[in-house]
PDB file of C-alpha atoms in Angstrom:
ATOM      1  CA  GLN A   1      26.311 -55.708  36.056  1.00  0.00           C
ATOM      2  CA  GLU A   2      24.332 -58.625  37.472  1.00  0.00           C
ATOM      3  CA  GLU A   3      26.209 -58.502  40.767  1.00  0.00           C
ATOM      4  CA  LEU A   4      25.700 -54.746  40.949  1.00  0.00           C
ATOM      5  CA  GLU A   5      21.968 -55.270  40.506  1.00  0.00           C
ATOM      6  CA  HIS A   6      21.999 -57.885  43.270  1.00  0.00           C
ATOM      7  CA  LEU A   7      23.912 -55.498  45.514  1.00  0.00           C
ATOM      8  CA  ASN A   8      21.526 -52.602  44.866  1.00  0.00           C
ATOM      9  CA  GLN A   9      18.465 -54.809  45.320  1.00  0.00           C
ATOM     10  CA  ALA A  10      19.800 -56.186  48.592  1.00  0.00           C
ATOM     11  CA  ASN A  11      20.570 -52.668  49.769  1.00  0.00           C
ATOM     12  CA  GLU A  12      17.024 -51.532  48.967  1.00  0.00           C
ATOM     13  CA  ASP A  13      15.593 -54.577  50.741  1.00  0.00           C
ATOM     14  CA  ILE A  14      17.706 -53.880  53.820  1.00  0.00           C
ATOM     15  CA  ASN A  15      16.582 -50.258  54.002  1.00  0.00           C
ATOM     16  CA  SER A  16      12.909 -51.151  53.488  1.00  0.00           C
ATOM     17  CA  LEU A  17      12.942 -54.082  55.927  1.00  0.00           C
ATOM     18  CA  GLU A  18      14.768 -52.132  58.596  1.00  0.00           C
ATOM     19  CA  LEU A  19      12.127 -49.399  58.408  1.00  0.00           C
ATOM     20  CA  GLN A  20       9.385 -52.014  58.749  1.00  0.00           C
ATOM     21  CA  LEU A  21      11.285 -53.626  61.615  1.00  0.00           C
ATOM     22  CA  ASP A  22      11.572 -50.312  63.468  1.00  0.00           C
ATOM     23  CA  GLU A  23       7.859 -49.702  63.001  1.00  0.00           C
ATOM     24  CA  ALA A  24       6.987 -53.218  64.201  1.00  0.00           C
ATOM     25  CA  ARG A  25       9.180 -52.845  67.274  1.00  0.00           C
ATOM     26  CA  SER A  26       7.643 -49.476  68.045  1.00  0.00           C
ATOM     27  CA  ALA A  27       4.147 -50.947  67.703  1.00  0.00           C
ATOM     28  CA  TYR A  28       5.085 -53.869  69.965  1.00  0.00           C
ATOM     29  CA  ARG A  29       6.424 -51.520  72.656  1.00  0.00           C
ATOM     30  CA  ARG A  30       3.361 -49.297  72.334  1.00  0.00           C
ATOM     31  CA  ILE A  31       0.952 -52.208  72.719  1.00  0.00           C
ATOM     32  CA  LEU A  32       2.975 -53.594  75.618  1.00  0.00           C
ATOM     33  CA  SER A  33       2.854 -50.244  77.393  1.00  0.00           C
ATOM     34  CA  GLU A  34      -0.867 -49.831  76.702  1.00  0.00           C
ATOM     35  CA  SER A  35      -1.677 -53.343  77.888  1.00  0.00           C
ATOM     36  CA  ALA A  36       0.291 -52.842  81.107  1.00  0.00           C
ATOM     37  CA  ARG A  37      -1.501 -49.564  81.749  1.00  0.00           C
ATOM     38  CA  ARG A  38      -4.976 -50.986  81.160  1.00  0.00           C
ATOM     39  CA  LEU A  39      -4.310 -54.165  83.125  1.00  0.00           C
ATOM     40  CA  ASN A  40      -3.014 -52.101  86.028  1.00  0.00           C
ATOM     41  CA  ALA A  41      -6.161 -50.009  85.979  1.00  0.00           C
ATOM     42  CA  GLN A  42      -8.335 -53.131  85.792  1.00  0.00           C
ATOM     43  CA  GLY A  43      -6.437 -54.711  88.660  1.00  0.00           C
ATOM     44  CA  SER A  44      -6.897 -51.633  90.808  1.00  0.00           C
ATOM     45  CA  GLN A  45     -10.673 -51.878  90.357  1.00  0.00           C
ATOM     46  CA  LEU A  46     -10.967 -55.600  91.068  1.00  0.00           C
ATOM     47  CA  GLY A  47      -8.656 -55.726  94.064  1.00  0.00           C
ATOM     48  CA  SER A  48      -7.175 -58.866  95.653  1.00  0.00           C
ATOM     49  CA  CYS A  49      -9.352 -61.392  93.810  1.00  0.00           C
ATOM     50  CA  ILE A  50      -6.838 -61.369  90.943  1.00  0.00           C
ATOM     51  CA  ASP A  51      -3.999 -62.702  93.094  1.00  0.00           C
ATOM     52  CA  LYS A  52      -6.312 -65.283  94.667  1.00  0.00           C
ATOM     53  CA  ALA A  53      -7.495 -66.553  91.279  1.00  0.00           C
ATOM     54  CA  ARG A  54      -4.008 -66.570  89.715  1.00  0.00           C
ATOM     55  CA  PRO A  55      -3.135 -70.180  90.778  1.00  0.00           C
ATOM     56  CA  TYR A  56      -6.157 -71.458  88.853  1.00  0.00           C
ATOM     57  CA  TYR A  57      -5.108 -69.740  85.608  1.00  0.00           C
ATOM     58  CA  GLU A  58      -1.524 -70.875  86.122  1.00  0.00           C
ATOM     59  CA  ALA A  59      -2.755 -74.454  86.529  1.00  0.00           C
ATOM     60  CA  ARG A  60      -4.809 -74.129  83.353  1.00  0.00           C
ATOM     61  CA  ARG A  61      -1.724 -72.942  81.475  1.00  0.00           C
ATOM     62  CA  LEU A  62       0.350 -75.879  82.699  1.00  0.00           C
ATOM     63  CA  ALA A  63      -2.470 -78.291  81.847  1.00  0.00           C
ATOM     64  CA  LYS A  64      -2.631 -76.921  78.311  1.00  0.00           C
ATOM     65  CA  GLU A  65       1.131 -77.330  77.862  1.00  0.00           C
ATOM     66  CA  ALA A  66       0.944 -80.875  79.215  1.00  0.00           C
ATOM     67  CA  GLN A  67      -1.836 -81.678  76.777  1.00  0.00           C
ATOM     68  CA  GLN A  68       0.228 -80.404  73.846  1.00  0.00           C
ATOM     69  CA  GLU A  69       3.218 -82.441  74.992  1.00  0.00           C
ATOM     70  CA  THR A  70       1.002 -85.513  75.252  1.00  0.00           C
ATOM     71  CA  GLN A  71      -0.092 -85.028  71.652  1.00  0.00           C
ATOM     72  CA  ARG A  72       3.526 -84.755  70.493  1.00  0.00           C
ATOM     73  CA  ALA A  73       4.468 -87.888  72.438  1.00  0.00           C
ATOM     74  CA  ALA A  74       1.568 -89.762  70.855  1.00  0.00           C
ATOM     75  CA  LEU A  75       2.786 -88.813  67.382  1.00  0.00           C
ATOM     76  CA  ARG A  76       6.308 -89.976  68.214  1.00  0.00           C
ATOM     77  CA  TYR A  77       4.951 -93.300  69.494  1.00  0.00           C
ATOM     78  CA  GLU A  78       2.858 -93.844  66.356  1.00  0.00           C
ATOM     79  CA  ARG A  79       5.855 -93.111  64.132  1.00  0.00           C
ATOM     80  CA  ALA A  80       8.074 -95.507  66.124  1.00  0.00           C
ATOM     81  CA  ALA A  81       5.434 -98.245  65.978  1.00  0.00           C
ATOM     82  CA  SER A  82       5.120 -97.806  62.210  1.00  0.00           C
ATOM     83  CA  MET A  83       8.884 -98.077  61.762  1.00  0.00           C
ATOM     84  CA  HIS A  84       8.922-101.192  63.921  1.00  0.00           C
ATOM     85  CA  ASN A  85       6.243-102.864  61.810  1.00  0.00           C
ATOM     86  CA  ALA A  86       8.091-101.996  58.602  1.00  0.00           C
ATOM     87  CA  ALA A  87      11.339-103.430  59.985  1.00  0.00           C
ATOM     88  CA  ARG A  88       9.574-106.653  60.984  1.00  0.00           C
ATOM     89  CA  GLU A  89       8.172-107.032  57.474  1.00  0.00           C
ATOM     90  CA  MET A  90      11.673-106.565  56.080  1.00  0.00           C
ATOM     91  CA  VAL A  91      12.936-109.329  58.371  1.00  0.00           C
ATOM     92  CA  PHE A  92      10.142-111.628  57.201  1.00  0.00           C
ATOM     93  CA  VAL A  93      11.052-111.030  53.537  1.00  0.00           C
ATOM     94  CA  ALA A  94      14.748-111.636  54.245  1.00  0.00           C
ATOM     95  CA  GLU A  95      14.008-114.857  56.122  1.00  0.00           C
ATOM     96  CA  GLN A  96      11.900-116.121  53.234  1.00  0.00           C
ATOM     97  CA  GLY A  97      14.761-115.403  50.850  1.00  0.00           C
ATOM     98  CA  VAL A  98      17.313-117.137  53.035  1.00  0.00           C
ATOM     99  CA  MET A  99      15.113-120.203  53.567  1.00  0.00           C
ATOM    100  CA  ALA A 100      14.654-120.703  49.823  1.00  0.00           C
ATOM    101  CA  ASP A 101      16.918-123.452  48.469  1.00  0.00           C
ATOM    102  CA  LYS A 102      18.206-121.497  45.515  1.00  0.00           C
ATOM    103  CA  ASN A 103      19.159-118.531  47.703  1.00  0.00           C
ATOM    104  CA  ARG A 104      20.503-120.425  50.691  1.00  0.00           C
ATOM    105  CA  LEU A 105      24.093-119.514  49.946  1.00  0.00           C
ATOM    106  CA  ASP A 106      23.393-116.048  48.543  1.00  0.00           C
ATOM    107  CA  PRO A 107      25.298-113.493  50.713  1.00  0.00           C
ATOM    108  CA  THR A 108      22.922-110.720  49.623  1.00  0.00           C
ATOM    109  CA  TRP A 109      20.012-112.279  51.508  1.00  0.00           C
ATOM    110  CA  GLN A 110      22.231-112.833  54.542  1.00  0.00           C
ATOM    111  CA  GLU A 111      23.269-109.190  54.553  1.00  0.00           C
ATOM    112  CA  MET A 112      19.659-108.082  54.076  1.00  0.00           C
ATOM    113  CA  LEU A 113      18.546-110.240  57.003  1.00  0.00           C
ATOM    114  CA  ASN A 114      21.252-108.846  59.292  1.00  0.00           C
ATOM    115  CA  HIS A 115      20.407-105.282  58.306  1.00  0.00           C
ATOM    116  CA  ALA A 116      16.668-105.871  58.820  1.00  0.00           C
ATOM    117  CA  THR A 117      17.319-107.446  62.222  1.00  0.00           C
ATOM    118  CA  CYS A 118      19.315-104.409  63.334  1.00  0.00           C
ATOM    119  CA  LYS A 119      16.531-102.135  62.148  1.00  0.00           C
ATOM    120  CA  VAL A 120      13.986-104.157  64.105  1.00  0.00           C
ATOM    121  CA  ASN A 121      16.044-103.846  67.273  1.00  0.00           C
ATOM    122  CA  GLU A 122      16.491-100.102  66.851  1.00  0.00           C
ATOM    123  CA  ALA A 123      12.801 -99.609  66.055  1.00  0.00           C
ATOM    124  CA  GLU A 124      11.825-101.697  69.064  1.00  0.00           C
ATOM    125  CA  GLU A 125      13.983 -99.576  71.374  1.00  0.00           C
ATOM    126  CA  GLU A 126      12.538 -96.364  69.937  1.00  0.00           C
ATOM    127  CA  ARG A 127       9.001 -97.702  70.258  1.00  0.00           C
ATOM    128  CA  LEU A 128       9.499 -98.652  73.909  1.00  0.00           C
ATOM    129  CA  ARG A 129      11.166 -95.338  74.689  1.00  0.00           C
ATOM    130  CA  SER A 130       8.391 -93.311  73.047  1.00  0.00           C
ATOM    131  CA  GLU A 131       5.776 -95.458  74.763  1.00  0.00           C
ATOM    132  CA  ARG A 132       7.295 -94.742  78.176  1.00  0.00           C
ATOM    133  CA  GLU A 133       7.515 -91.023  77.361  1.00  0.00           C
ATOM    134  CA  HIS A 134       3.880 -90.990  76.258  1.00  0.00           C
ATOM    135  CA  GLN A 135       2.807 -92.646  79.483  1.00  0.00           C
ATOM    136  CA  ARG A 136       4.805 -90.152  81.548  1.00  0.00           C
ATOM    137  CA  VAL A 137       3.407 -87.015  79.875  1.00  0.00           C
ATOM    138  CA  THR A 138      -0.094 -88.511  79.918  1.00  0.00           C
ATOM    139  CA  GLN A 139       0.201 -88.940  83.659  1.00  0.00           C
ATOM    140  CA  LEU A 140       1.367 -85.342  84.044  1.00  0.00           C
ATOM    141  CA  CYS A 141      -1.506 -84.131  81.884  1.00  0.00           C
ATOM    142  CA  GLN A 142      -4.007 -86.041  83.992  1.00  0.00           C
ATOM    143  CA  GLU A 143      -2.547 -84.621  87.174  1.00  0.00           C
ATOM    144  CA  ALA A 144      -2.665 -81.082  85.740  1.00  0.00           C
ATOM    145  CA  GLU A 145      -6.302 -81.530  84.708  1.00  0.00           C
ATOM    146  CA  ALA A 146      -7.165 -82.823  88.149  1.00  0.00           C
ATOM    147  CA  LYS A 147      -5.485 -79.832  89.764  1.00  0.00           C
ATOM    148  CA  VAL A 148      -7.443 -77.493  87.516  1.00  0.00           C
ATOM    149  CA  GLN A 149     -10.715 -79.130  88.531  1.00  0.00           C
ATOM    150  CA  THR A 150      -9.818 -78.892  92.192  1.00  0.00           C
ATOM    151  CA  LEU A 151      -8.866 -75.220  92.016  1.00  0.00           C
ATOM    152  CA  GLN A 152     -11.945 -74.444  89.946  1.00  0.00           C
ATOM    153  CA  LYS A 153     -14.182 -75.800  92.713  1.00  0.00           C
ATOM    154  CA  SER A 154     -12.321 -74.133  95.560  1.00  0.00           C
ATOM    155  CA  LEU A 155     -11.788 -70.760  93.863  1.00  0.00           C
ATOM    156  CA  LYS A 156     -15.019 -70.474  91.929  1.00  0.00           C
ATOM    157  CA  ARG A 157     -16.068 -67.167  93.469  1.00  0.00           C
ATOM    158  CA  VAL A 158     -12.768 -65.291  92.940  1.00  0.00           C
ATOM    159  CA  ILE A 159     -12.433 -66.817  89.468  1.00  0.00           C
ATOM    160  CA  LEU A 160     -15.723 -65.296  88.386  1.00  0.00           C
ATOM    161  CA  LYS A 161     -14.891 -61.983  89.999  1.00  0.00           C
ATOM    162  CA  SER A 162     -11.440 -61.713  88.351  1.00  0.00           C
ATOM    163  CA  LYS A 163     -12.646 -62.944  84.955  1.00  0.00           C
ATOM    164  CA  PRO A 164     -12.588 -59.459  83.235  1.00  0.00           C
ATOM    165  CA  TYR A 165      -8.939 -58.981  84.137  1.00  0.00           C
ATOM    166  CA  PHE A 166      -7.747 -62.338  82.794  1.00  0.00           C
ATOM    167  CA  GLU A 167      -9.875 -62.030  79.664  1.00  0.00           C
ATOM    168  CA  LEU A 168      -8.292 -58.643  78.919  1.00  0.00           C
ATOM    169  CA  LYS A 169      -4.908 -60.120  79.663  1.00  0.00           C
ATOM    170  CA  ALA A 170      -5.552 -62.974  77.188  1.00  0.00           C
ATOM    171  CA  GLN A 171      -6.534 -60.482  74.475  1.00  0.00           C
ATOM    172  CA  PHE A 172      -3.373 -58.460  74.952  1.00  0.00           C
ATOM    173  CA  ASN A 173      -1.278 -61.624  75.028  1.00  0.00           C
ATOM    174  CA  GLN A 174      -2.704 -62.672  71.662  1.00  0.00           C
ATOM    175  CA  ILE A 175      -2.012 -59.266  70.131  1.00  0.00           C
ATOM    176  CA  LEU A 176       1.522 -59.198  71.548  1.00  0.00           C
ATOM    177  CA  GLU A 177       2.250 -62.691  70.239  1.00  0.00           C
ATOM    178  CA  GLU A 178       1.188 -61.656  66.747  1.00  0.00           C
ATOM    179  CA  HIS A 179       3.414 -58.549  66.834  1.00  0.00           C
ATOM    180  CA  LYS A 180       6.271 -60.548  68.291  1.00  0.00           C
ATOM    181  CA  ALA A 181       6.011 -63.068  65.455  1.00  0.00           C
ATOM    182  CA  LYS A 182       6.035 -60.178  62.951  1.00  0.00           C
ATOM    183  CA  VAL A 183       9.144 -58.685  64.565  1.00  0.00           C
ATOM    184  CA  THR A 184      10.885 -62.054  64.486  1.00  0.00           C
ATOM    185  CA  SER A 185      10.004 -62.560  60.826  1.00  0.00           C
ATOM    186  CA  LEU A 186      11.301 -59.116  59.877  1.00  0.00           C
ATOM    187  CA  GLU A 187      14.524 -59.701  61.803  1.00  0.00           C
ATOM    188  CA  ARG A 188      15.043 -62.919  59.883  1.00  0.00           C
ATOM    189  CA  SER A 189      14.337 -61.145  56.568  1.00  0.00           C
ATOM    190  CA  VAL A 190      16.819 -58.379  57.404  1.00  0.00           C
ATOM    191  CA  SER A 191      19.448 -60.961  58.230  1.00  0.00           C
ATOM    192  CA  GLN A 192      18.871 -62.737  54.902  1.00  0.00           C
ATOM    193  CA  ALA A 193      19.040 -59.459  52.979  1.00  0.00           C
ATOM    194  CA  LYS A 194      22.314 -58.567  54.684  1.00  0.00           C
ATOM    195  CA  THR A 195      23.665 -61.989  53.762  1.00  0.00           C
ATOM    196  CA  ARG A 196      22.727 -61.402  50.108  1.00  0.00           C
ATOM    197  CA  TYR A 197      24.384 -57.992  50.271  1.00  0.00           C
ATOM    198  CA  SER A 198      27.585 -59.487  51.691  1.00  0.00           C
ATOM    199  CA  VAL A 199      27.655 -62.202  49.022  1.00  0.00           C
ATOM    200  CA  ALA A 200      27.152 -59.695  46.198  1.00  0.00           C
ATOM    201  CA  LEU A 201      29.811 -57.390  47.646  1.00  0.00           C
ATOM    202  CA  ARG A 202      32.274 -60.263  47.958  1.00  0.00           C
ATOM    203  CA  ASN A 203      31.585 -61.320  44.357  1.00  0.00           C
ATOM    204  CA  LEU A 204      32.159 -57.760  43.160  1.00  0.00           C
ATOM    205  CA  GLU A 205      35.459 -57.628  45.016  1.00  0.00           C
ATOM    206  CA  GLN A 206      36.563 -60.852  43.341  1.00  0.00           C
ATOM    207  CA  ILE A 207      35.540 -59.518  39.922  1.00  0.00           C
ATOM    208  CA  SER A 208      37.441 -56.287  40.597  1.00  0.00           C
ATOM    209  CA  GLU A 209      40.551 -58.223  41.583  1.00  0.00           C
ATOM    210  CA  GLN A 210      40.325 -60.292  38.395  1.00  0.00           C
ATOM    211  CA  ILE A 211      39.948 -57.149  36.267  1.00  0.00           C
ATOM    212  CA  HIS A 212      42.985 -55.523  37.899  1.00  0.00           C
ATOM    213  CA  ALA A 213      44.989 -58.715  37.409  1.00  0.00           C
ATOM    214  CA  ARG A 214      44.112 -58.824  33.701  1.00  0.00           C
ATOM    215  CA  ARG A 215      44.980 -55.146  33.288  1.00  0.00           C
ATOM    216  CA  LEU A 216      48.327 -55.684  34.993  1.00  0.00           C
ATOM    217  CA  GLN A 217      49.018 -58.671  32.765  1.00  0.00           C
ATOM    218  CA  ARG A 218      48.204 -56.678  29.611  1.00  0.00           C
ATOM    219  CA  LEU A 219      50.389 -53.810  30.840  1.00  0.00           C
ATOM    220  CA  LEU A 220      53.306 -56.147  31.388  1.00  0.00           C
ATOM    221  CA  GLN A 221      52.819 -57.645  27.956  1.00  0.00           C
ATOM    222  CA  ARG A 222      52.798 -54.163  26.384  1.00  0.00           C
ATOM    223  CA  ARG A 223      56.009 -53.259  28.169  1.00  0.00           C
ATOM    224  CA  ALA A 224      57.640 -56.528  27.139  1.00  0.00           C
ATOM    225  CA  SER A 225      56.609 -56.380  23.443  1.00  0.00           C
ATOM    226  CA  PRO A 226      59.070 -53.549  22.359  1.00  0.00           C
ATOM    227  CA  VAL A 227      61.938 -55.528  23.824  1.00  0.00           C
ATOM    228  CA  GLY A 228      60.944 -58.524  21.769  1.00  0.00           C
ATOM    229  CA  ALA A 229      60.585 -56.317  18.682  1.00  0.00           C
ATOM    230  CA  GLU A 230      64.109 -54.993  19.148  1.00  0.00           C
ATOM    231  CA  ALA A 231      65.477 -58.440  19.862  1.00  0.00           C
ATOM    232  CA  SER A 232      64.105 -59.972  16.691  1.00  0.00           C
ATOM    233  CA  PRO A 233      65.918 -57.655  14.207  1.00  0.00           C
ATOM    234  CA  GLN A 234      69.076 -57.988  16.250  1.00  0.00           C
ATOM    235  CA  HIS A 235      68.767 -61.716  16.167  1.00  0.00           C
ATOM    236  CA  SER A 236      68.123 -61.611  12.420  1.00  0.00           C
ATOM    237  CA  ASN A 237      71.125 -59.336  11.936  1.00  0.00           C
ATOM    238  CA  LEU A 238      73.268 -61.752  13.871  1.00  0.00           C
ATOM    239  CA  GLU A 239      72.036 -64.606  11.730  1.00  0.00           C
ATOM    240  CA  LEU A 240      72.784 -62.499   8.653  1.00  0.00           C
ATOM    241  CA  GLY A 241      76.268 -61.861   9.968  1.00  0.00           C
ATOM    242  CA  ALA A 242      76.769 -65.530  10.681  1.00  0.00           C
ATOM    243  CA  THR A 243      75.608 -66.391   7.160  1.00  0.00           C
ATOM    244  CA  LYS A 244      77.923 -63.828   5.611  1.00  0.00           C
ATOM    245  CA  GLY A 245      80.721 -65.108   7.755  1.00  0.00           C
ATOM    246  CA  THR A 246      80.135 -68.542   6.327  1.00  0.00           C
ATOM    247  CA  HIS A 247      80.214 -67.131   2.767  1.00  0.00           C
ATOM    248  CA  LEU A 248      83.438 -65.353   3.559  1.00  0.00           C
ATOM    249  CA  VAL A 249      84.946 -68.590   4.725  1.00  0.00           C
ATOM    250  CA  ALA A 250      83.920 -70.189   1.457  1.00  0.00           C
ATOM    251  CA  GLN A 251      85.496 -67.330  -0.528  1.00  0.00           C
ATOM    252  CA  CYS A 252      88.836 -67.543   1.287  1.00  0.00           C
ATOM    253  CA  PRO A 253      91.595 -69.628  -0.267  1.00  0.00           C
ATOM    254  CA  GLN A 254      91.920 -73.155   1.052  1.00  0.00           C
ATOM    255  CA  THR A 255      95.523 -72.504   1.978  1.00  0.00           C
ATOM    256  CA  ASP A 256      94.597 -69.594   4.291  1.00  0.00           C
ATOM    257  CA  THR A 257      94.240 -71.833   7.329  1.00  0.00           C
ATOM    258  CA  LEU A 258      94.670 -69.152  10.014  1.00  0.00           C
ATOM    259  CA  SER A 259      92.146 -66.852   8.394  1.00  0.00           C
ATOM    260  CA  LEU A 260      89.745 -69.755   7.966  1.00  0.00           C
ATOM    261  CA  LEU A 261      89.939 -70.624  11.676  1.00  0.00           C
ATOM    262  CA  SER A 262      89.504 -66.989  12.674  1.00  0.00           C
ATOM    263  CA  LEU A 263      86.424 -66.554  10.501  1.00  0.00           C
ATOM    264  CA  GLN A 264      84.913 -69.830  11.750  1.00  0.00           C
ATOM    265  CA  THR A 265      85.434 -68.671  15.328  1.00  0.00           C
ATOM    266  CA  ILE A 266      83.804 -65.329  14.574  1.00  0.00           C
ATOM    267  CA  ALA A 267      80.864 -67.009  12.889  1.00  0.00           C
ATOM    268  CA  SER A 268      80.436 -69.306  15.862  1.00  0.00           C
ATOM    269  CA  ASP A 269      80.607 -66.371  18.290  1.00  0.00           C
ATOM    270  CA  LEU A 270      78.027 -64.450  16.304  1.00  0.00           C
ATOM    271  CA  GLN A 271      75.635 -67.368  16.620  1.00  0.00           C
ATOM    272  CA  LYS A 272      76.188 -67.609  20.364  1.00  0.00           C
ATOM    273  CA  PHE A 273      76.062 -63.974  21.458  1.00  0.00           C
ATOM    274  CA  ASP A 274      73.150 -61.650  20.770  1.00  0.00           C
ATOM    275  CA  SER A 275      74.431 -58.545  22.533  1.00  0.00           C
ATOM    276  CA  VAL A 276      77.568 -56.435  22.605  1.00  0.00           C
ATOM    277  CA  GLU A 277      76.634 -54.326  25.596  1.00  0.00           C
ATOM    278  CA  HIS A 278      79.381 -55.963  27.620  1.00  0.00           C
ATOM    279  CA  LEU A 279      81.954 -54.359  25.282  1.00  0.00           C
ATOM    280  CA  LEU A 280      80.895 -50.830  26.219  1.00  0.00           C
ATOM    281  CA  ALA A 281      82.743 -51.118  29.528  1.00  0.00           C
ATOM    282  CA  LEU A 282      86.009 -51.898  27.791  1.00  0.00           C
ATOM    283  CA  SER A 283      87.830 -48.688  26.979  1.00  0.00           C
ATOM    284  CA  ASP A 284      90.446 -50.421  24.876  1.00  0.00           C
ATOM    285  CA  ALA A 285      88.086 -52.409  22.681  1.00  0.00           C
ATOM    286  CA  THR A 286      89.592 -50.820  19.544  1.00  0.00           C
ATOM    287  CA  SER A 287      93.133 -51.694  20.554  1.00  0.00           C
ATOM    288  CA  LEU A 288      92.101 -55.251  21.249  1.00  0.00           C
ATOM    289  CA  HIS A 289      90.698 -55.545  17.737  1.00  0.00           C
ATOM    290  CA  SER A 290      93.887 -54.143  16.229  1.00  0.00           C
ATOM    291  CA  GLN A 291      96.055 -56.524  18.214  1.00  0.00           C
ATOM    292  CA  GLU A 292      94.011 -59.501  17.100  1.00  0.00           C
ATOM    293  CA  LEU A 293      94.422 -58.448  13.486  1.00  0.00           C
ATOM    294  CA  GLU A 294      98.152 -58.119  13.852  1.00  0.00           C
ATOM    295  CA  ASP A 295      98.439 -61.582  15.419  1.00  0.00           C
ATOM    296  CA  GLY A 296      96.673 -63.054  12.430  1.00  0.00           C
ATOM    297  CA  GLY A 297      99.894 -63.179  10.298  1.00  0.00           C
ATOM    298  CA  GLY A 298     100.626 -62.031   6.802  1.00  0.00           C
ATOM    299  CA  GLN A 299      98.212 -64.313   5.121  1.00  0.00           C
ATOM    300  CA  GLY A 300      95.497 -63.291   7.637  1.00  0.00           C
ATOM    301  CA  ARG A 301      95.890 -59.725   6.443  1.00  0.00           C
ATOM    302  CA  ALA A 302      94.656 -60.792   3.050  1.00  0.00           C
ATOM    303  CA  GLY A 303      91.220 -61.422   4.553  1.00  0.00           C
ATOM    304  CA  GLN A 304      91.233 -58.316   6.763  1.00  0.00           C
ATOM    305  CA  SER A 305      88.952 -56.333   4.532  1.00  0.00           C
ATOM    306  CA  HIS A 306      86.443 -59.131   4.471  1.00  0.00           C
ATOM    307  CA  PHE A 307      86.597 -59.479   8.263  1.00  0.00           C
ATOM    308  CA  LYS A 308      85.991 -55.769   8.888  1.00  0.00           C
ATOM    309  CA  HIS A 309      83.073 -55.707   6.478  1.00  0.00           C
ATOM    310  CA  HIS A 310      81.518 -58.745   8.096  1.00  0.00           C
ATOM    311  CA  ARG A 311      82.016 -57.284  11.554  1.00  0.00           C
ATOM    312  CA  SER A 312      80.252 -54.028  10.692  1.00  0.00           C
ATOM    313  CA  VAL A 313      77.282 -55.771   9.121  1.00  0.00           C
ATOM    314  CA  SER A 314      76.807 -58.118  12.061  1.00  0.00           C
ATOM    315  CA  LEU A 315      76.915 -55.372  14.666  1.00  0.00           C
TER     316      LEU A 315
END
């Protein structure tokens, strides 16, 4: 029941999120089409000043990206420098422990010192690498800012003239970025809901397989139980026959050696065999019994009535 609820909930989420995703995509395409139409109309009014002022705005975009990269490089350098300082403090503590007389031969301090030294070396390499990267991106940022200043002076007139176009373009870019982020978020939510649906469906399949396996096992047990019920009385009858055969042996005279051996053999056979189905294929089973009785001798005939009675009870 719990997995069914998860499956139904995931299915509802998928349907709802896919509707929202379709609406968000439609809104994004509508805004994109509207922005292209309005920017085209604005460009037709302003003329060639837009193309002339475009290098300035492109330089401003590159300068902004370089500035953001410089900030990220500065954070990486600060983190590397902090790790380097922490590793150096660890080395200082380990050296103090090793230099102490009571810990001079302690392998723990030696291992700590080696580990701290390795950390210092790694932190030093990372600090130098991040420092070089920060210097490189700082140089690029400075060059981009300088280019922006140069283009701003040389293209001041066309920049002012094309300002309405690029301001409108910036507004549409902001709106499109927001809708794009919404579309991306909904796509991720749909993917997660489909994953939950797949997991719940797979769990239900496993539960169904377990249920069918248990049903099959119970069915096999039900089919096997009558056989066991029939086998038990038969086995008890055979034991009864074997017991009676033993009593018959006790009742026979001690001098009746042949009859005694025959009855002991029969009692032993009754304990060993629990079925007489193999005798059904023998058409002369009755004649075989008669011949065995005749071969028993005169004294064996004295126990014939007991043998027949025992045979009928056991079967």
